[in-house]
């Protein structure tokens, strides 16, 4: 059948209708786990597998707060391999390039299904080439929480890397040699997984405050190192020097200012790319110049936002994960730097998730099409290169969502008549800002009216596509293989798109 | 008229592709100093193809050609046939070069049935500075551009942050430009990582009478445009002067905020408004 973003979805799956459709449904939750036994401390992964009787076919979950520095998922992967368990369903909140030993597990059928929000690197390449025997489900951060609490994603064992744990099994992310900051993505796993294992390299007697409540923790595995916190740093900490990126960022900040969105009490979220950081810098300049104090910034938090908090430009930061070590330090010492769980961040069934309180968000795109649908999951050939993360959550929740991107990346136009994969529905995308002009989604008549007499160069998105094709020529049509390798699941649990194997001739 | 000019090396496709996006009033496609000898032909071909095929071009296009006595000059000026080049930037201008150029271009234009090519003189030798009065009247010229790096080499002196060493040349270019109704164009500020230095250097050059400044990086353009544009206060002042003048036809002289306003000041006000309109800040 054809769904609400004009994509084919197999008949046995629930198709995406609209991003508001969850408003017609009631929140469904399974019971939170309850535990009566004492938390058991172990020192060997082999003991954990034995104690929990981890067998073939189980679902194991992980968070990605240590990002490229994580060693916990690799530790568990080695044990799966050693025991030659089969048909394991992995549910890490994200998969990074350093998780290389998952590749052989996928190829050998040890791991056959994966549920994640983002993936990049060798694992992504392996799945793109069709090696995953089961299916890949790509979710959003808020959608993953919804899936866990509703029982759609039932977790047998949650392995939660935790930088410090006390004798009662309580844990925190901001202390310890592997401190990584908030542990927002692990909270649903903690509360709803059948069994929970905290994996730590630092034990203390008692924690004054904790993010991980020991009442949910069955086992604590103590090892030498849960990861390299240097691997946390996401993307970049430097503002763009690329003149095109700077132009886009400056136009973006000026547009936000023109629309009156940078005002006392406003809230915002951006990514961690160089151009996003440049937007933050320009917004900061406008705030200082006009004496504006914002309410909060949220998301993956970077040093740029920490600096603004310390300058009292924002009252609070809501942090679901720390993108750099400065954010980790700030979270540990600044009471206004607050943790939020992925559910509090973006679960569509929360009463008022943070994503719904955002005034504007600045997002990237690998592709955007004439319906403003955005792809950040695959490249234009279909290779998996990312995923929604919070993209679809905050695009839906914010009052104004803005995509910033050059029209051409590595000679490839970013505007397509039809994106290869729909990650975020076009109905949730309001504005596209490029180096050659701005396109406003015709659904946002209010914004178009406000910008009628503005100094900005406005185009229809079709006109921007035409300008791009005049520069690059029209790219040839890319065909996909028939084999379905996975699905893009919208935050409400419906299906946005199918992921197909990349044709052999397009393999990178 | 320009405030800002941006050099783009002719052999840099990604910069060429985005040349129209940058906020420069004019783009200088460089076939000379930025291009190594082995790249000369490639750069020229790339610029030619870009000029012919691109659907989006900069507002004004300047081509920096190789020296007129070099083996590449004649090939470089073949790009005039694209009809997309507004001005040639001629290196190492002096009296002899000016005279030769006039002959060469006149012959070329006659042979190819082309209109007169307008030129900007790159003044970058001691001779070029001293002989300014001898060639600044050349009717092809629209601007005088000080090339401070080569000038310092010629003088065997160091370029400094204060640029005191080019005060004389800058001033001479400004005076000769005013006399001959040319645009005096300042040399690029070469430290692209020092925005404060760029602002200081631009402001100083403007205070000497320079009307525009070249740049070597797009990120320098906003500062240059700001410095060489009429300020909001200047525009407001000019609007007031013009308004009062129009309300008192035939008066010639009047007072504004306690100061005597006469014809030269009214002319200045009109120039400010003209500039503001051209640079789309009004």
Short mmCIF file of N, CA, C and O in Angstrom, two decimals, chain A residues 240-244 246-247 250 408 411 435-436 467 470-472, chain B residues 15 17-22 53-56 193 217-219 222:
data_model
loop_
_atom_site.label_atom_id
_atom_site.label_comp_id
_atom_site.label_asym_id
_atom_site.label_seq_id
_atom_site.Cartn_x
_atom_site.Cartn_y
_atom_site.Cartn_z
N UNK A 240 32.27 26.65 11.50
CA UNK A 240 32.67 26.55 10.09
C UNK A 240 33.49 27.75 9.64
O UNK A 240 33.22 28.88 10.02
N UNK A 241 34.51 27.49 8.83
CA UNK A 241 35.21 28.57 8.15
C UNK A 241 34.89 28.55 6.66
O UNK A 241 35.34 29.40 5.91
N UNK A 242 34.13 27.53 6.27
CA UNK A 242 33.74 27.41 4.87
C UNK A 242 32.82 28.59 4.52
O UNK A 242 31.78 28.78 5.17
N UNK A 243 33.18 29.38 3.52
CA UNK A 243 32.39 30.58 3.23
C UNK A 243 30.94 30.28 2.85
O UNK A 243 30.05 31.06 3.17
N UNK A 244 30.71 29.15 2.20
CA UNK A 244 29.33 28.80 1.85
C UNK A 244 28.55 28.45 3.13
O UNK A 244 27.42 28.91 3.33
N UNK A 246 29.21 29.46 6.10
CA UNK A 246 29.03 30.68 6.88
C UNK A 246 27.91 31.55 6.32
O UNK A 246 27.15 32.14 7.07
N UNK A 247 27.84 31.59 5.00
CA UNK A 247 26.76 32.39 4.38
C UNK A 247 25.40 31.81 4.77
O UNK A 247 24.47 32.54 5.15
N UNK A 250 24.72 32.52 8.45
CA UNK A 250 24.37 33.93 8.70
C UNK A 250 22.96 34.23 8.20
O UNK A 250 22.17 34.87 8.89
N UNK A 408 24.52 21.96 -3.40
CA UNK A 408 25.30 20.90 -4.03
C UNK A 408 26.35 20.41 -3.03
O UNK A 408 27.08 21.21 -2.45
N UNK A 411 29.32 17.69 -5.70
CA UNK A 411 28.75 17.72 -7.06
C UNK A 411 27.38 17.06 -7.16
O UNK A 411 26.84 16.89 -8.23
N UNK A 435 22.70 28.33 -0.02
CA UNK A 435 23.56 29.47 -0.33
C UNK A 435 22.96 30.35 -1.42
O UNK A 435 23.33 31.52 -1.55
N UNK A 436 22.04 29.81 -2.21
CA UNK A 436 21.49 30.60 -3.32
C UNK A 436 20.07 31.07 -3.09
O UNK A 436 19.49 31.71 -3.96
N UNK A 467 17.59 25.66 -10.53
CA UNK A 467 18.89 26.36 -10.46
C UNK A 467 20.01 25.33 -10.29
O UNK A 467 21.06 25.40 -10.94
N UNK A 470 20.72 23.43 -13.42
CA UNK A 470 21.45 24.25 -14.39
C UNK A 470 22.95 24.23 -14.12
O UNK A 470 23.76 24.43 -15.02
N UNK A 471 23.32 24.01 -12.88
CA UNK A 471 24.74 23.97 -12.52
C UNK A 471 25.31 22.57 -12.70
O UNK A 471 26.38 22.37 -13.28
N UNK A 472 24.57 21.58 -12.21
CA UNK A 472 25.14 20.23 -12.16
C UNK A 472 24.70 19.35 -13.32
O UNK A 472 25.30 18.30 -13.56
N UNK B 15 35.41 26.80 -6.19
CA UNK B 15 35.28 28.25 -5.98
C UNK B 15 34.57 28.89 -7.18
O UNK B 15 33.74 29.78 -7.03
N UNK B 17 32.41 27.49 -9.11
CA UNK B 17 31.00 27.09 -9.07
C UNK B 17 30.19 28.00 -8.16
O UNK B 17 29.02 28.26 -8.40
N UNK B 18 30.84 28.49 -7.10
CA UNK B 18 30.12 29.31 -6.13
C UNK B 18 30.42 30.80 -6.27
O UNK B 18 30.05 31.58 -5.39
N UNK B 19 31.07 31.19 -7.35
CA UNK B 19 31.53 32.58 -7.47
C UNK B 19 30.38 33.58 -7.35
O UNK B 19 30.54 34.66 -6.80
N UNK B 20 29.21 33.19 -7.83
CA UNK B 20 28.07 34.12 -7.79
C UNK B 20 27.46 34.24 -6.41
O UNK B 20 26.66 35.14 -6.15
N UNK B 21 27.80 33.30 -5.53
CA UNK B 21 27.17 33.27 -4.21
C UNK B 21 27.82 34.25 -3.24
O UNK B 21 27.18 34.81 -2.37
N UNK B 22 29.12 34.46 -3.43
CA UNK B 22 29.85 35.31 -2.49
C UNK B 22 29.39 36.76 -2.62
O UNK B 22 29.00 37.21 -3.69
N UNK B 53 29.34 28.22 -19.88
CA UNK B 53 28.29 27.28 -19.51
C UNK B 53 27.49 27.63 -18.26
O UNK B 53 26.38 27.11 -18.08
N UNK B 54 28.05 28.44 -17.40
CA UNK B 54 27.34 28.66 -16.13
C UNK B 54 26.11 29.54 -16.34
O UNK B 54 26.17 30.58 -17.01
N UNK B 55 25.02 29.12 -15.72
CA UNK B 55 23.79 29.90 -15.82
C UNK B 55 23.72 30.97 -14.73
O UNK B 55 22.83 31.80 -14.73
N UNK B 56 24.63 30.90 -13.78
CA UNK B 56 24.63 31.87 -12.68
C UNK B 56 26.03 32.47 -12.57
O UNK B 56 26.98 31.82 -12.16
N UNK B 193 43.15 34.95 8.82
CA UNK B 193 42.70 34.55 10.16
C UNK B 193 42.69 35.71 11.15
O UNK B 193 42.66 35.49 12.37
N UNK B 217 39.87 35.94 0.33
CA UNK B 217 39.02 34.90 0.92
C UNK B 217 37.61 35.46 1.08
O UNK B 217 37.44 36.59 1.52
N UNK B 218 36.60 34.63 0.74
CA UNK B 218 35.22 35.12 0.83
C UNK B 218 34.83 35.62 2.22
O UNK B 218 33.97 36.48 2.35
N UNK B 219 35.46 35.03 3.25
CA UNK B 219 35.08 35.44 4.60
C UNK B 219 35.50 36.86 4.94
O UNK B 219 35.14 37.40 5.98
N UNK B 222 32.36 40.53 3.99
CA UNK B 222 31.37 41.29 4.78
C UNK B 222 32.01 42.50 5.44
O UNK B 222 31.43 43.59 5.47
#
